[in-house]
Each structure stands twice: as C-alpha cells, then as structure tokens.
PDB file of C-alpha atoms in Angstrom:
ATOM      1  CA  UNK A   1      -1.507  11.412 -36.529  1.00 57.00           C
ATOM      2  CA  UNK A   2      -3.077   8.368 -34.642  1.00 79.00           C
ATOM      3  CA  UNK A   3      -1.873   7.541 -31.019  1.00 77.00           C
ATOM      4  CA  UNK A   4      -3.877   5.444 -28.711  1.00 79.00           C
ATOM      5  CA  UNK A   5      -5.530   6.701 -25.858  1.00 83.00           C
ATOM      6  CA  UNK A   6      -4.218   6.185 -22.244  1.00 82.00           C
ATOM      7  CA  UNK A   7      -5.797   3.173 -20.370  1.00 88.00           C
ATOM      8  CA  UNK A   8      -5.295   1.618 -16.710  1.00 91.00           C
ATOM      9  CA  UNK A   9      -7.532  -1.258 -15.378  1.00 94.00           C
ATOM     10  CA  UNK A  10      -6.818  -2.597 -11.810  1.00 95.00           C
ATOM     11  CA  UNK A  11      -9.440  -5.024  -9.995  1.00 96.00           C
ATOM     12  CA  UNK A  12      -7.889  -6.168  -6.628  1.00 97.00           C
ATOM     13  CA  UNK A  13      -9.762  -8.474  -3.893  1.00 98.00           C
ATOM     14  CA  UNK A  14      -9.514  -8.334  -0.239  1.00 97.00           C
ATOM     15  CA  UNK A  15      -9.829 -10.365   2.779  1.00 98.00           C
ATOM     16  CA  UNK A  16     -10.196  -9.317   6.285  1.00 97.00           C
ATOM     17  CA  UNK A  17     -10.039 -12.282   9.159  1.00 96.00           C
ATOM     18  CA  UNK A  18     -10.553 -11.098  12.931  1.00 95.00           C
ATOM     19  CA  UNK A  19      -7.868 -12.541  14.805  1.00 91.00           C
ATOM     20  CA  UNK A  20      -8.861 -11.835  18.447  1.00 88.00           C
ATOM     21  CA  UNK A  21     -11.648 -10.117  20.113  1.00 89.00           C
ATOM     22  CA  UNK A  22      -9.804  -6.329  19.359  1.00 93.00           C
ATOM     23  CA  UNK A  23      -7.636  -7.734  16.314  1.00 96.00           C
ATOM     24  CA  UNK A  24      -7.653  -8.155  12.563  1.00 96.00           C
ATOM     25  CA  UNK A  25      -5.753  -9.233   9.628  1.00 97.00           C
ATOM     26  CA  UNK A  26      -6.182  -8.079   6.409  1.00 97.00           C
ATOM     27  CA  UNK A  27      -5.037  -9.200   3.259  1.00 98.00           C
ATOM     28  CA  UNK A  28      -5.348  -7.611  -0.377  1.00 98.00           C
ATOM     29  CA  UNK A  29      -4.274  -8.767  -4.001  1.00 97.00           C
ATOM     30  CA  UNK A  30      -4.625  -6.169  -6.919  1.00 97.00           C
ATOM     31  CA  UNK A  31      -3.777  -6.548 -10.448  1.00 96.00           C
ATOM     32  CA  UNK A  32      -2.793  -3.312 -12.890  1.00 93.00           C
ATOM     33  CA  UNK A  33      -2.897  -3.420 -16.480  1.00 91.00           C
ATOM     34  CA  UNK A  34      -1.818  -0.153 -18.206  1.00 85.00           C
ATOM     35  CA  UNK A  35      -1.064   0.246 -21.633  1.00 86.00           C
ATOM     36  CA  UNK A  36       1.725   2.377 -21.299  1.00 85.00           C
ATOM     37  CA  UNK A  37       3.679   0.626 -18.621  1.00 83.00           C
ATOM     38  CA  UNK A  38       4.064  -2.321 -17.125  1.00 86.00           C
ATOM     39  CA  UNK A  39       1.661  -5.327 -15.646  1.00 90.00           C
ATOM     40  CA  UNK A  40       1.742  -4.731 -11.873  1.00 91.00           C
ATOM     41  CA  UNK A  41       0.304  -7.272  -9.297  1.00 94.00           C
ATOM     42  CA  UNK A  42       0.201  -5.569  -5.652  1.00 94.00           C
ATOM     43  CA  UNK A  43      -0.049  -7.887  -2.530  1.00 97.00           C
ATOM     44  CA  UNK A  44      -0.511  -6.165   0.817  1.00 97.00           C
ATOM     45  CA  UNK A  45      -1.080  -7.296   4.497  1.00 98.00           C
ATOM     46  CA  UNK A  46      -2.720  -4.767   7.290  1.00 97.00           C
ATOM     47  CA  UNK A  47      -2.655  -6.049  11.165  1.00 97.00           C
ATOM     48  CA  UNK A  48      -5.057  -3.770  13.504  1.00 97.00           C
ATOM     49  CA  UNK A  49      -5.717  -3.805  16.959  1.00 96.00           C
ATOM     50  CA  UNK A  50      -8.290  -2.286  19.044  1.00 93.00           C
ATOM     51  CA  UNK A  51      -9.196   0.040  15.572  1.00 91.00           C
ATOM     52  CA  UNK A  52      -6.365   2.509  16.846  1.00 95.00           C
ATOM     53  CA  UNK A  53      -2.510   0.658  16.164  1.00 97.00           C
ATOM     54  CA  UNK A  54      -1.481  -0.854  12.223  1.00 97.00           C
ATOM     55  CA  UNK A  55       1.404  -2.875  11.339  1.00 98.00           C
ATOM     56  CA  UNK A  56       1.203  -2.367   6.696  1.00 97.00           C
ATOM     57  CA  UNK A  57       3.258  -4.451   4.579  1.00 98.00           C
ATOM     58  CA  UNK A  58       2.866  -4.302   0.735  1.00 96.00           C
ATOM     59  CA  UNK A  59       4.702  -5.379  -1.872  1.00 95.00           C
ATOM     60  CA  UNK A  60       4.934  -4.487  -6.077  1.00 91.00           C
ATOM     61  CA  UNK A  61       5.722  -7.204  -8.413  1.00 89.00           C
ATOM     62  CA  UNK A  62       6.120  -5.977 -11.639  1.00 86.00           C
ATOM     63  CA  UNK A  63       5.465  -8.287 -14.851  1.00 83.00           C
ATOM     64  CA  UNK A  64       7.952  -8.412 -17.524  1.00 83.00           C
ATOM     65  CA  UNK A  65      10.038  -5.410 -16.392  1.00 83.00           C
ATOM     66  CA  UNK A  66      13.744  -5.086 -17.041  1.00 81.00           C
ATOM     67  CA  UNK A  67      15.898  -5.092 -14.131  1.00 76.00           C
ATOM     68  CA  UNK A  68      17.168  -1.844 -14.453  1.00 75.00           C
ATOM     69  CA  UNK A  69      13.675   0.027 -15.112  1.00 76.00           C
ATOM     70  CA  UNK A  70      12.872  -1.539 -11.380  1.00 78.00           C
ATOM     71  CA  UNK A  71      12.193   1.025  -8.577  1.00 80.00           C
ATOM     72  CA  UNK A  72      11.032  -0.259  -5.468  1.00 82.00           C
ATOM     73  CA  UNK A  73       9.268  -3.398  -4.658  1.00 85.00           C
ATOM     74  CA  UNK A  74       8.271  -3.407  -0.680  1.00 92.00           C
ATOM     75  CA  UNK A  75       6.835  -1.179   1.682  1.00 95.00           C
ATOM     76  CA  UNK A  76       6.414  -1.439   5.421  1.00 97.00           C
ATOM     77  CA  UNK A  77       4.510   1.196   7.438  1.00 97.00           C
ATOM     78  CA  UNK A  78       2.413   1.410  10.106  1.00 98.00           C
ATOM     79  CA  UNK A  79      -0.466   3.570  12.007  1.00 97.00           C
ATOM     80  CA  UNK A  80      -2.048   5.155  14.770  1.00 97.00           C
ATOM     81  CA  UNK A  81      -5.756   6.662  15.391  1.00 96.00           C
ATOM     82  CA  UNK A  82      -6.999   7.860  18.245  1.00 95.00           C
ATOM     83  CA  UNK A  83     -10.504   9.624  18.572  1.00 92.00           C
ATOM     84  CA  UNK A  84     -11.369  13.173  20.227  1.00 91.00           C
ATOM     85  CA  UNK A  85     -15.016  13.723  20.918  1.00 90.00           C
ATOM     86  CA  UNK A  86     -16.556  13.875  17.565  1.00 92.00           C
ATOM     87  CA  UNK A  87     -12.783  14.179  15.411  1.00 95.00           C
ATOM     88  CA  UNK A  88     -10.187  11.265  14.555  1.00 95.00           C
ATOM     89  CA  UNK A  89      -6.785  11.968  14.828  1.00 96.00           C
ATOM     90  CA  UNK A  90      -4.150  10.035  12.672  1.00 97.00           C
ATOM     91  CA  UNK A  91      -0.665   9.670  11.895  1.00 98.00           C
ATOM     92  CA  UNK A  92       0.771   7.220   9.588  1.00 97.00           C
ATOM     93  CA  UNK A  93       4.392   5.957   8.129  1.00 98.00           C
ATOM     94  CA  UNK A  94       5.782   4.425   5.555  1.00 96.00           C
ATOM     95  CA  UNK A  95       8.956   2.834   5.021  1.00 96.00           C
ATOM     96  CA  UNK A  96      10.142   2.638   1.218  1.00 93.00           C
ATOM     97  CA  UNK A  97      13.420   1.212   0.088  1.00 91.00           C
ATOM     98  CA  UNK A  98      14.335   2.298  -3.368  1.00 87.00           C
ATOM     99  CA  UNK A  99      16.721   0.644  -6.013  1.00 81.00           C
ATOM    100  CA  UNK A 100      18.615   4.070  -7.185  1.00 80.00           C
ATOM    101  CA  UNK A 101      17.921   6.640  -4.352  1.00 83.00           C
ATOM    102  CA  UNK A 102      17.876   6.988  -0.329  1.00 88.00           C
ATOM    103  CA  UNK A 103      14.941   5.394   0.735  1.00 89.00           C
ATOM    104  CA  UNK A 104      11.667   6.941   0.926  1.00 92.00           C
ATOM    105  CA  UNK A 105      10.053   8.064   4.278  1.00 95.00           C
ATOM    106  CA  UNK A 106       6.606   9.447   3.941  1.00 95.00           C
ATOM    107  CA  UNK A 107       4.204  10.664   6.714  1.00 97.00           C
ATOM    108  CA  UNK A 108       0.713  11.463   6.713  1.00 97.00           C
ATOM    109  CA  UNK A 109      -1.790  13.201   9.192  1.00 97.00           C
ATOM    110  CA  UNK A 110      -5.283  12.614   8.938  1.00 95.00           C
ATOM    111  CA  UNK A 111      -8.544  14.243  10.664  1.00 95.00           C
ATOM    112  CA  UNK A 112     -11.403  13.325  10.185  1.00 93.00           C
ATOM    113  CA  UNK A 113     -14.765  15.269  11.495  1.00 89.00           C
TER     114      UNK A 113
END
C-alpha cells in the first residue's frame, strides 16, 4: 500500500519596534503548509512594558477552508512576569472564541530558574 508521509513547513518573520524607553511592539507573520490540512497564515501582535506586563493578539487565517470545517480565528491574551532573586514568576491568559463550543480560556504558569 503507498501513502505519503506526513509533512508541515512553517517559516514566519518577526518584527519588534521599541515604542518608549520601557515599551515594545512586536509583530509576527507565519505561514503553514501541511499536507494533510489546510494552508494557515498566522499574524500576531505582542505589546510589553517594563519586560513584566503583555497585551497578545493573534489571529488564524486559514486558506481555502470550508466554512463549516472553521474553528477559531482570533485570540487575545495577555501576561505578567515578575522576578524573585534568581527565579521568574509568570502567569499568562488567553482568550479564545470558538465557532461550535464555549470559548476557550487557557492559563499558564511559568518559572523559570
């Protein structure tokens, strides 16, 4: 029997701008190819001041999808770090509407040594 083999590229660029002495914007573009599933181009937007608060908007577009097979498109989330002696403490959020089911809310806690 002969069946391809799985395969996902992505490449993606990014672009980060300070805005103010303690502030920065950045901005990131990916493209995913996979040969299973759908094109996907990814856009996303991070605004951080001072290194310790984030504002995170992304957004999926998906590339010749049906309507129906859609999911979610947009995400908005943001961030907090704070540092203790030698250990980083974070907590992020993220806000995800989806097309069928409640809307996703997902947390995260990170430390870092």
């Amino acid at each position: 029997d002969e069946a391809d083999l799985p395969a996902l590229v992505e490449f993606g660029v990014g672009y980060k701008r300070t805005v103010m002495e303690q502030s920065n914007v950045i901005f990131t573009s990916a493209f995913q190819n996979d040969n299973y599933g759908y094109d996907n181009v990814k856009f996303g937007m991070e605004y951080v001041y001072d290194n310790m608060v984030a504002l995170r908007a992304g957004y999926n577009h998906f590339v010749d999808i049906p309507e129906d097979a859609k999911l979610y498109s947009f995400a908005l989330g943001a961030g907090f770090t704070y540092d203790i002696g030698q250990a980083t403490l974070g907590v992020d959020y993220v806000f995800r509407p989806t097309e069928y089911f409640d809307a996703e809310n997902m947390f995260a806690l990170r430390i870092n040594f």
